[in-house]
PDB file of C-alpha atoms and ligand atoms in Angstrom:
ATOM      1  CA  MET A   1       0.000   0.000   0.000  1.00  0.00           C
ATOM      2  CA  SER A   2       1.521   3.272  -1.118  1.00  0.00           C
ATOM      3  CA  ASN A   3       2.065   6.013   1.380  1.00  0.00           C
ATOM      4  CA  ASN A   4       3.525   8.647  -0.921  1.00  0.00           C
ATOM      5  CA  HIS A   5       0.394  10.386  -2.095  1.00  0.00           C
ATOM      6  CA  HIS A   6       0.291  13.951  -0.878  1.00  0.00           C
ATOM      7  CA  ILE A   7      -1.870  16.761  -2.160  1.00  0.00           C
ATOM      8  CA  GLU A   8      -1.578  20.263  -0.747  1.00  0.00           C
ATOM      9  CA  ILE A   9      -4.926  22.003  -1.141  1.00  0.00           C
ATOM     10  CA  PRO A  10      -4.486  25.646  -2.216  1.00  0.00           C
ATOM     11  CA  ASN A  11      -6.547  28.326  -0.456  1.00  0.00           C
ATOM     12  CA  GLY A  12     -10.108  28.379  -1.705  1.00  0.00           C
ATOM     13  CA  LYS A  13      -9.793  25.002  -3.434  1.00  0.00           C
ATOM     14  CA  LYS A  14     -11.442  21.736  -2.456  1.00  0.00           C
ATOM     15  CA  ILE A  15     -11.129  18.036  -2.972  1.00  0.00           C
ATOM     16  CA  TYR A  16     -14.272  16.231  -4.071  1.00  0.00           C
ATOM     17  CA  PHE A  17     -15.328  12.612  -3.635  1.00  0.00           C
ATOM     18  CA  ALA A  18     -18.140  10.569  -5.188  1.00  0.00           C
ATOM     19  CA  SER A  19     -18.926   6.913  -5.826  1.00  0.00           C
ATOM     20  CA  ASP A  20     -21.433   4.314  -6.938  1.00  0.00           C
ATOM     21  CA  ASN A  21     -23.055   5.831  -9.996  1.00  0.00           C
ATOM     22  CA  HIS A  22     -23.765   2.407 -11.526  1.00  0.00           C
ATOM     23  CA  LEU A  23     -24.127   3.901 -14.988  1.00  0.00           C
ATOM     24  CA  GLY A  24     -25.774   1.437 -17.316  1.00  0.00           C
ATOM     25  CA  ALA A  25     -28.157   0.117 -14.655  1.00  0.00           C
ATOM     26  CA  PRO A  26     -30.820  -0.891 -15.276  1.00  0.00           C
ATOM     27  CA  THR A  27     -30.045   0.144 -18.894  1.00  0.00           C
ATOM     28  CA  ILE A  28     -27.851   2.786 -20.507  1.00  0.00           C
ATOM     29  CA  GLU A  29     -30.922   4.818 -21.533  1.00  0.00           C
ATOM     30  CA  ALA A  30     -32.556   4.560 -18.104  1.00  0.00           C
ATOM     31  CA  SER A  31     -29.396   5.672 -16.333  1.00  0.00           C
ATOM     32  CA  ARG A  32     -28.862   8.655 -18.644  1.00  0.00           C
ATOM     33  CA  PRO A  33     -30.666  11.205 -16.405  1.00  0.00           C
ATOM     34  CA  ARG A  34     -28.365  10.135 -13.564  1.00  0.00           C
ATOM     35  CA  GLU A  35     -25.394  10.392 -15.901  1.00  0.00           C
ATOM     36  CA  LYS A  36     -26.380  13.920 -16.936  1.00  0.00           C
ATOM     37  CA  LYS A  37     -26.783  14.923 -13.320  1.00  0.00           C
ATOM     38  CA  PHE A  38     -23.324  13.566 -12.520  1.00  0.00           C
ATOM     39  CA  VAL A  39     -21.778  15.402 -15.476  1.00  0.00           C
ATOM     40  CA  ALA A  40     -23.481  18.626 -14.308  1.00  0.00           C
ATOM     41  CA  TRP A  41     -21.951  18.055 -10.859  1.00  0.00           C
ATOM     42  CA  LEU A  42     -18.512  17.512 -12.397  1.00  0.00           C
ATOM     43  CA  ASP A  43     -18.974  20.764 -14.332  1.00  0.00           C
ATOM     44  CA  GLU A  44     -19.656  22.631 -11.097  1.00  0.00           C
ATOM     45  CA  VAL A  45     -16.941  21.152  -8.937  1.00  0.00           C
ATOM     46  CA  LYS A  46     -14.210  21.542 -11.556  1.00  0.00           C
ATOM     47  CA  GLU A  47     -14.369  25.311 -10.890  1.00  0.00           C
ATOM     48  CA  ASP A  48     -12.661  24.973  -7.505  1.00  0.00           C
ATOM     49  CA  ALA A  49     -11.429  21.370  -7.442  1.00  0.00           C
ATOM     50  CA  ALA A  50      -7.843  20.678  -6.414  1.00  0.00           C
ATOM     51  CA  ALA A  51      -8.550  17.001  -7.153  1.00  0.00           C
ATOM     52  CA  ILE A  52     -11.471  14.627  -7.655  1.00  0.00           C
ATOM     53  CA  PHE A  53     -11.673  11.138  -6.187  1.00  0.00           C
ATOM     54  CA  LEU A  54     -14.076   8.628  -7.704  1.00  0.00           C
ATOM     55  CA  LEU A  55     -14.427   5.640  -5.434  1.00  0.00           C
ATOM     56  CA  GLY A  56     -15.751   2.942  -7.705  1.00  0.00           C
ATOM     57  CA  ASP A  57     -18.818   1.440  -9.356  1.00  0.00           C
ATOM     58  CA  LEU A  58     -18.963   4.325 -11.796  1.00  0.00           C
ATOM     59  CA  PHE A  59     -20.221   1.680 -14.204  1.00  0.00           C
ATOM     60  CA  ASP A  60     -22.648  -1.077 -13.335  1.00  0.00           C
ATOM     61  CA  PHE A  61     -20.498  -3.289 -15.479  1.00  0.00           C
ATOM     62  CA  TRP A  62     -17.201  -2.669 -17.216  1.00  0.00           C
ATOM     63  CA  PHE A  63     -14.906  -4.975 -19.080  1.00  0.00           C
ATOM     64  CA  GLU A  64     -11.882  -4.111 -21.194  1.00  0.00           C
ATOM     65  CA  TYR A  65     -10.980  -6.453 -23.961  1.00  0.00           C
ATOM     66  CA  LYS A  66      -7.594  -5.876 -25.533  1.00  0.00           C
ATOM     67  CA  THR A  67      -8.931  -3.441 -28.141  1.00  0.00           C
ATOM     68  CA  VAL A  68     -12.594  -2.986 -27.155  1.00  0.00           C
ATOM     69  CA  VAL A  69     -14.432  -1.218 -24.328  1.00  0.00           C
ATOM     70  CA  PRO A  70     -18.207  -1.167 -23.606  1.00  0.00           C
ATOM     71  CA  LYS A  71     -20.443   1.211 -25.563  1.00  0.00           C
ATOM     72  CA  GLY A  72     -22.000   4.198 -23.812  1.00  0.00           C
ATOM     73  CA  PHE A  73     -21.000   6.598 -21.023  1.00  0.00           C
ATOM     74  CA  THR A  74     -19.718   9.102 -23.612  1.00  0.00           C
ATOM     75  CA  ARG A  75     -20.749  12.180 -21.614  1.00  0.00           C
ATOM     76  CA  THR A  76     -19.035  10.954 -18.474  1.00  0.00           C
ATOM     77  CA  LEU A  77     -15.861   9.841 -20.212  1.00  0.00           C
ATOM     78  CA  GLY A  78     -15.716  13.105 -22.189  1.00  0.00           C
ATOM     79  CA  LYS A  79     -16.147  15.230 -19.070  1.00  0.00           C
ATOM     80  CA  LEU A  80     -13.526  13.261 -17.155  1.00  0.00           C
ATOM     81  CA  ALA A  81     -11.122  13.679 -20.084  1.00  0.00           C
ATOM     82  CA  GLU A  82     -11.801  17.428 -20.221  1.00  0.00           C
ATOM     83  CA  ILE A  83     -11.206  17.855 -16.485  1.00  0.00           C
ATOM     84  CA  ALA A  84      -8.074  15.690 -16.425  1.00  0.00           C
ATOM     85  CA  ASP A  85      -6.740  17.497 -19.520  1.00  0.00           C
ATOM     86  CA  SER A  86      -7.275  20.843 -17.776  1.00  0.00           C
ATOM     87  CA  GLY A  87      -4.764  19.722 -15.148  1.00  0.00           C
ATOM     88  CA  ILE A  88      -7.093  18.737 -12.300  1.00  0.00           C
ATOM     89  CA  PRO A  89      -6.006  15.313 -11.076  1.00  0.00           C
ATOM     90  CA  ILE A  90      -8.685  12.619 -10.933  1.00  0.00           C
ATOM     91  CA  TYR A  91      -8.110   9.388  -9.019  1.00  0.00           C
ATOM     92  CA  TYR A  92     -10.144   6.283  -9.711  1.00  0.00           C
ATOM     93  CA  PHE A  93     -10.600   3.341  -7.354  1.00  0.00           C
ATOM     94  CA  VAL A  94     -12.272   0.323  -8.919  1.00  0.00           C
ATOM     95  CA  GLY A  95     -15.454  -1.007  -7.376  1.00  0.00           C
ATOM     96  CA  ASN A  96     -16.677  -4.573  -7.404  1.00  0.00           C
ATOM     97  CA  HIS A  97     -18.773  -3.744 -10.489  1.00  0.00           C
ATOM     98  CA  ASP A  98     -15.925  -2.333 -12.540  1.00  0.00           C
ATOM     99  CA  LEU A  99     -12.905  -4.182 -11.231  1.00  0.00           C
ATOM    100  CA  TRP A 100     -11.917  -5.355 -14.698  1.00  0.00           C
ATOM    101  CA  MET A 101     -10.185  -2.119 -15.610  1.00  0.00           C
ATOM    102  CA  ASN A 102      -6.967  -2.648 -17.414  1.00  0.00           C
ATOM    103  CA  GLY A 103      -5.254   0.508 -18.636  1.00  0.00           C
ATOM    104  CA  TYR A 104      -7.986   2.340 -20.541  1.00  0.00           C
ATOM    105  CA  PHE A 105      -8.497   5.102 -17.956  1.00  0.00           C
ATOM    106  CA  GLU A 106      -4.746   5.617 -17.657  1.00  0.00           C
ATOM    107  CA  GLU A 107      -4.087   5.663 -21.399  1.00  0.00           C
ATOM    108  CA  GLU A 108      -7.194   7.409 -22.686  1.00  0.00           C
ATOM    109  CA  LEU A 109      -8.043   9.752 -19.807  1.00  0.00           C
ATOM    110  CA  GLY A 110      -4.785  10.156 -17.891  1.00  0.00           C
ATOM    111  CA  ILE A 111      -6.541   8.947 -14.732  1.00  0.00           C
ATOM    112  CA  PRO A 112      -4.667   6.601 -12.384  1.00  0.00           C
ATOM    113  CA  VAL A 113      -6.682   3.559 -11.343  1.00  0.00           C
ATOM    114  CA  TYR A 114      -6.232   1.820  -8.000  1.00  0.00           C
ATOM    115  CA  HIS A 115      -7.347  -1.719  -7.286  1.00  0.00           C
ATOM    116  CA  LYS A 116      -6.618  -1.491  -3.548  1.00  0.00           C
ATOM    117  CA  PRO A 117      -7.267   1.144  -0.854  1.00  0.00           C
ATOM    118  CA  GLN A 118      -4.616   3.861  -0.619  1.00  0.00           C
ATOM    119  CA  GLU A 119      -3.257   6.200   2.019  1.00  0.00           C
ATOM    120  CA  PHE A 120      -3.395   9.860   1.047  1.00  0.00           C
ATOM    121  CA  LYS A 121      -2.246  12.941   2.890  1.00  0.00           C
ATOM    122  CA  LEU A 122      -4.567  15.762   1.894  1.00  0.00           C
ATOM    123  CA  SER A 123      -3.105  19.000   3.244  1.00  0.00           C
ATOM    124  CA  ASP A 124      -2.177  17.834   6.756  1.00  0.00           C
ATOM    125  CA  LYS A 125      -4.909  15.210   7.246  1.00  0.00           C
ATOM    126  CA  ALA A 126      -4.403  11.474   6.882  1.00  0.00           C
ATOM    127  CA  PHE A 127      -6.911   9.684   4.663  1.00  0.00           C
ATOM    128  CA  PHE A 128      -7.535   6.010   4.014  1.00  0.00           C
ATOM    129  CA  ILE A 129      -9.441   5.784   0.731  1.00  0.00           C
ATOM    130  CA  GLY A 130     -10.994   2.892  -1.164  1.00  0.00           C
ATOM    131  CA  HIS A 131     -14.172   1.470  -2.642  1.00  0.00           C
ATOM    132  CA  GLY A 132     -14.707  -0.605   0.484  1.00  0.00           C
ATOM    133  CA  ASP A 133     -15.744  -3.959  -0.950  1.00  0.00           C
ATOM    134  CA  GLY A 134     -14.718  -7.080   0.866  1.00  0.00           C
ATOM    135  CA  LEU A 135     -13.226  -5.262   3.854  1.00  0.00           C
ATOM    136  CA  GLY A 136     -14.223  -6.396   7.321  1.00  0.00           C
ATOM    137  CA  PRO A 137     -16.979  -8.828   8.257  1.00  0.00           C
ATOM    138  CA  GLY A 138     -20.243  -9.320   6.374  1.00  0.00           C
ATOM    139  CA  ASP A 139     -20.737  -7.846   2.894  1.00  0.00           C
ATOM    140  CA  LYS A 140     -22.634 -10.805   1.507  1.00  0.00           C
ATOM    141  CA  GLY A 141     -23.426  -9.201  -1.856  1.00  0.00           C
ATOM    142  CA  TYR A 142     -19.755  -8.850  -2.624  1.00  0.00           C
ATOM    143  CA  LYS A 143     -18.941 -12.378  -1.616  1.00  0.00           C
ATOM    144  CA  ARG A 144     -21.708 -13.709  -3.872  1.00  0.00           C
ATOM    145  CA  MET A 145     -20.440 -11.564  -6.722  1.00  0.00           C
ATOM    146  CA  LYS A 146     -16.860 -12.621  -6.272  1.00  0.00           C
ATOM    147  CA  LYS A 147     -17.784 -16.271  -6.662  1.00  0.00           C
ATOM    148  CA  VAL A 148     -19.296 -15.529 -10.056  1.00  0.00           C
ATOM    149  CA  PHE A 149     -16.631 -13.128 -11.323  1.00  0.00           C
ATOM    150  CA  LEU A 150     -13.758 -15.345 -10.332  1.00  0.00           C
ATOM    151  CA  SER A 151     -15.283 -18.574 -11.599  1.00  0.00           C
ATOM    152  CA  PRO A 152     -13.309 -20.210 -14.419  1.00  0.00           C
ATOM    153  CA  PHE A 153     -16.411 -20.179 -16.639  1.00  0.00           C
ATOM    154  CA  PHE A 154     -16.926 -16.448 -16.268  1.00  0.00           C
ATOM    155  CA  LYS A 155     -13.295 -15.646 -16.950  1.00  0.00           C
ATOM    156  CA  TRP A 156     -13.214 -17.940 -19.958  1.00  0.00           C
ATOM    157  CA  LEU A 157     -16.426 -16.432 -21.259  1.00  0.00           C
ATOM    158  CA  PHE A 158     -15.142 -12.884 -21.106  1.00  0.00           C
ATOM    159  CA  ARG A 159     -11.771 -13.614 -22.441  1.00  0.00           C
ATOM    160  CA  TRP A 160     -12.870 -15.562 -25.455  1.00  0.00           C
ATOM    161  CA  GLY A 161     -16.591 -14.987 -25.845  1.00  0.00           C
ATOM    162  CA  HIS A 162     -18.171 -12.444 -28.138  1.00  0.00           C
ATOM    163  CA  PRO A 163     -18.553  -9.105 -26.259  1.00  0.00           C
ATOM    164  CA  ASP A 164     -22.287  -8.902 -27.086  1.00  0.00           C
ATOM    165  CA  ILE A 165     -22.848 -12.203 -25.309  1.00  0.00           C
ATOM    166  CA  GLY A 166     -20.550 -11.360 -22.407  1.00  0.00           C
ATOM    167  CA  MET A 167     -22.192  -7.997 -21.801  1.00  0.00           C
ATOM    168  CA  ARG A 168     -25.670  -9.535 -21.932  1.00  0.00           C
ATOM    169  CA  ILE A 169     -24.770 -12.131 -19.333  1.00  0.00           C
ATOM    170  CA  ALA A 170     -23.112  -9.479 -17.159  1.00  0.00           C
ATOM    171  CA  GLN A 171     -26.277  -7.373 -17.432  1.00  0.00           C
ATOM    172  CA  TYR A 172     -28.298 -10.353 -16.268  1.00  0.00           C
ATOM    173  CA  PHE A 173     -26.124 -11.010 -13.235  1.00  0.00           C
ATOM    174  CA  SER A 174     -25.656  -7.369 -12.355  1.00  0.00           C
ATOM    175  CA  VAL A 175     -29.153  -5.960 -12.725  1.00  0.00           C
ATOM    176  CA  LYS A 176     -31.859  -8.563 -13.197  1.00  0.00           C
ATOM    177  CA  ASN A 177     -30.647 -11.173 -10.809  1.00  0.00           C
ATOM    178  CA  LYS A 178     -29.470  -8.755  -8.097  1.00  0.00           C
ATOM    179  CA  LEU A 179     -26.644 -11.194  -7.596  1.00  0.00           C
ATOM    180  CA  ILE A 180     -24.085  -8.437  -7.627  1.00  0.00           C
ATOM    181  CA  SER A 181     -26.146  -5.465  -6.490  1.00  0.00           C
ATOM    182  CA  GLY A 182     -27.795  -7.235  -3.559  1.00  0.00           C
ATOM    183  CA  ASP A 183     -30.654  -5.046  -2.333  1.00  0.00           C
ATOM    184  CA  ASP A 184     -30.443  -6.542   1.125  1.00  0.00           C
ATOM    185  CA  ASP A 185     -27.391  -4.534   2.141  1.00  0.00           C
ATOM    186  CA  ALA A 186     -28.709  -0.969   2.127  1.00  0.00           C
ATOM    187  CA  LYS A 187     -30.224  -0.688   5.622  1.00  0.00           C
ATOM    188  CA  PHE A 188     -28.235   0.935   8.394  1.00  0.00           C
ATOM    189  CA  LEU A 189     -26.946  -1.820  10.638  1.00  0.00           C
ATOM    190  CA  GLY A 190     -25.949   0.337  13.611  1.00  0.00           C
ATOM    191  CA  GLU A 191     -22.519   1.807  14.275  1.00  0.00           C
ATOM    192  CA  ASP A 192     -21.248  -1.360  15.914  1.00  0.00           C
ATOM    193  CA  LYS A 193     -22.309  -3.583  13.046  1.00  0.00           C
ATOM    194  CA  GLU A 194     -21.476  -1.440  10.005  1.00  0.00           C
ATOM    195  CA  TRP A 195     -18.611  -3.558   8.692  1.00  0.00           C
ATOM    196  CA  LEU A 196     -16.590  -0.668   7.259  1.00  0.00           C
ATOM    197  CA  ALA A 197     -16.759   1.094  10.633  1.00  0.00           C
ATOM    198  CA  VAL A 198     -15.610  -2.119  12.301  1.00  0.00           C
ATOM    199  CA  TYR A 199     -12.820  -2.413   9.725  1.00  0.00           C
ATOM    200  CA  SER A 200     -11.770   1.244  10.155  1.00  0.00           C
ATOM    201  CA  LYS A 201     -11.656   0.958  13.952  1.00  0.00           C
ATOM    202  CA  LYS A 202      -9.381  -2.022  13.584  1.00  0.00           C
ATOM    203  CA  LYS A 203      -7.106  -0.099  11.185  1.00  0.00           C
ATOM    204  CA  LEU A 204      -6.835   2.676  13.793  1.00  0.00           C
ATOM    205  CA  GLU A 205      -5.117   0.241  16.130  1.00  0.00           C
ATOM    206  CA  GLU A 206      -2.117   0.203  13.778  1.00  0.00           C
ATOM    207  CA  LYS A 207      -1.960   3.976  13.207  1.00  0.00           C
ATOM    208  CA  HIS A 208      -3.954   7.188  13.182  1.00  0.00           C
ATOM    209  CA  ARG A 209      -5.979   8.421  10.236  1.00  0.00           C
ATOM    210  CA  ASP A 210      -8.274  11.418  10.283  1.00  0.00           C
ATOM    211  CA  TYR A 211     -10.674  10.049   7.698  1.00  0.00           C
ATOM    212  CA  PHE A 212     -11.672   6.714   6.228  1.00  0.00           C
ATOM    213  CA  ILE A 213     -13.553   7.346   2.984  1.00  0.00           C
ATOM    214  CA  PHE A 214     -15.430   4.547   1.268  1.00  0.00           C
ATOM    215  CA  GLY A 215     -18.283   3.930  -1.148  1.00  0.00           C
ATOM    216  CA  HIS A 216     -19.876   0.559  -1.842  1.00  0.00           C
ATOM    217  CA  ARG A 217     -22.458   0.823   0.924  1.00  0.00           C
ATOM    218  CA  HIS A 218     -24.944   2.930  -1.074  1.00  0.00           C
ATOM    219  CA  LEU A 219     -25.781   4.657   2.178  1.00  0.00           C
ATOM    220  CA  PRO A 220     -24.407   8.074   3.179  1.00  0.00           C
ATOM    221  CA  LEU A 221     -22.793   7.649   6.589  1.00  0.00           C
ATOM    222  CA  GLU A 222     -20.710   9.788   8.877  1.00  0.00           C
ATOM    223  CA  ILE A 223     -19.524   7.805  11.883  1.00  0.00           C
ATOM    224  CA  SER A 224     -17.124   9.012  14.569  1.00  0.00           C
ATOM    225  CA  LEU A 225     -14.646   6.237  15.332  1.00  0.00           C
ATOM    226  CA  ASN A 226     -13.039   8.176  18.182  1.00  0.00           C
ATOM    227  CA  ASP A 227     -12.379  11.838  19.045  1.00  0.00           C
ATOM    228  CA  THR A 228     -10.174  12.432  16.033  1.00  0.00           C
ATOM    229  CA  SER A 229     -11.167   9.903  13.372  1.00  0.00           C
ATOM    230  CA  LYS A 230     -14.227   9.530  11.191  1.00  0.00           C
ATOM    231  CA  TYR A 231     -15.567   6.988   8.768  1.00  0.00           C
ATOM    232  CA  ILE A 232     -17.440   8.560   5.874  1.00  0.00           C
ATOM    233  CA  ASN A 233     -19.503   6.644   3.378  1.00  0.00           C
ATOM    234  CA  LEU A 234     -20.235   8.600   0.231  1.00  0.00           C
ATOM    235  CA  GLY A 235     -23.677   7.093  -0.401  1.00  0.00           C
ATOM    236  CA  ASP A 236     -24.548   6.712  -4.086  1.00  0.00           C
ATOM    237  CA  TRP A 237     -25.773   8.422  -7.250  1.00  0.00           C
ATOM    238  CA  ILE A 238     -28.873   6.275  -7.581  1.00  0.00           C
ATOM    239  CA  HIS A 239     -30.962   7.323  -4.563  1.00  0.00           C
ATOM    240  CA  TYR A 240     -28.914   9.890  -2.634  1.00  0.00           C
ATOM    241  CA  PHE A 241     -26.728  11.899  -5.057  1.00  0.00           C
ATOM    242  CA  THR A 242     -24.289  12.566  -2.231  1.00  0.00           C
ATOM    243  CA  TYR A 243     -20.665  13.623  -2.426  1.00  0.00           C
ATOM    244  CA  GLY A 244     -17.776  14.519  -0.157  1.00  0.00           C
ATOM    245  CA  GLU A 245     -16.105  17.901  -0.013  1.00  0.00           C
ATOM    246  CA  PHE A 246     -12.825  18.531   1.811  1.00  0.00           C
ATOM    247  CA  ASP A 247     -11.336  22.021   2.073  1.00  0.00           C
ATOM    248  CA  GLY A 248      -8.174  21.038   3.914  1.00  0.00           C
ATOM    249  CA  LYS A 249      -9.781  21.350   7.348  1.00  0.00           C
ATOM    250  CA  ASP A 250     -13.280  19.907   7.358  1.00  0.00           C
ATOM    251  CA  PHE A 251     -14.920  17.089   5.479  1.00  0.00           C
ATOM    252  CA  LYS A 252     -18.541  17.625   4.526  1.00  0.00           C
ATOM    253  CA  LEU A 253     -20.981  15.108   3.120  1.00  0.00           C
ATOM    254  CA  LYS A 254     -23.342  16.989   0.824  1.00  0.00           C
ATOM    255  CA  GLU A 255     -26.275  16.307  -1.437  1.00  0.00           C
ATOM    256  CA  TYR A 256     -26.383  17.490  -5.046  1.00  0.00           C
TER     257      TYR A 256
HETATM  258 MN1  LIG B 301     -21.946  -0.011  -5.732  1.00  0.00          MN
END
């Protein structure tokens, strides 16, 4: 886990965080209003953004073949390219729905992609940042998903199958079957049982962090772990349209 990331936030600038857009769910057309809303948000925050962190599940399903990527998401990809090209760094952390990223964001958009949580120092605060899947106890939806995604059949299918067939099967598992999405996870479990809070508390035993920032839960949460550390969950862009804003001193969870 890298510890070298440091961003100094200039006066008047902010760092923004969002996650779990699930573009393409239930269909590309049906998710377009959400996509447009997200692009409008990006347009606003780019005005004073020192950096933007996207914490995964931007796409409900993503797979990169060697020379082919999924259709759609043009507005989002174009806006991310514009912002990255303007010199505002964007950091992407894969979610469990788009873990099969393999160089496209780096090469096409100039956006680094992380497959594991990372430590960041933002101004003088210590952050632990990731999508949040598979960390700590519980998280049944993820564990179900992982079985499918890592099965030899699934891997074989995507590597060698026709993309139209692969994408249709992924759509089935991701949206219709709720195998990946898992509706059963989105109720607040209580501070003691929220597995990312449990995980964060455990991480605090090894060293201090001011903020643990995750997505994945589809539930905006702000939980004090002790007097100086907080666990923030960014919610989602399906029901909540929530995002994080950090000015170098305070972290705020806001609604767009
Ligand atoms: Mn998600």
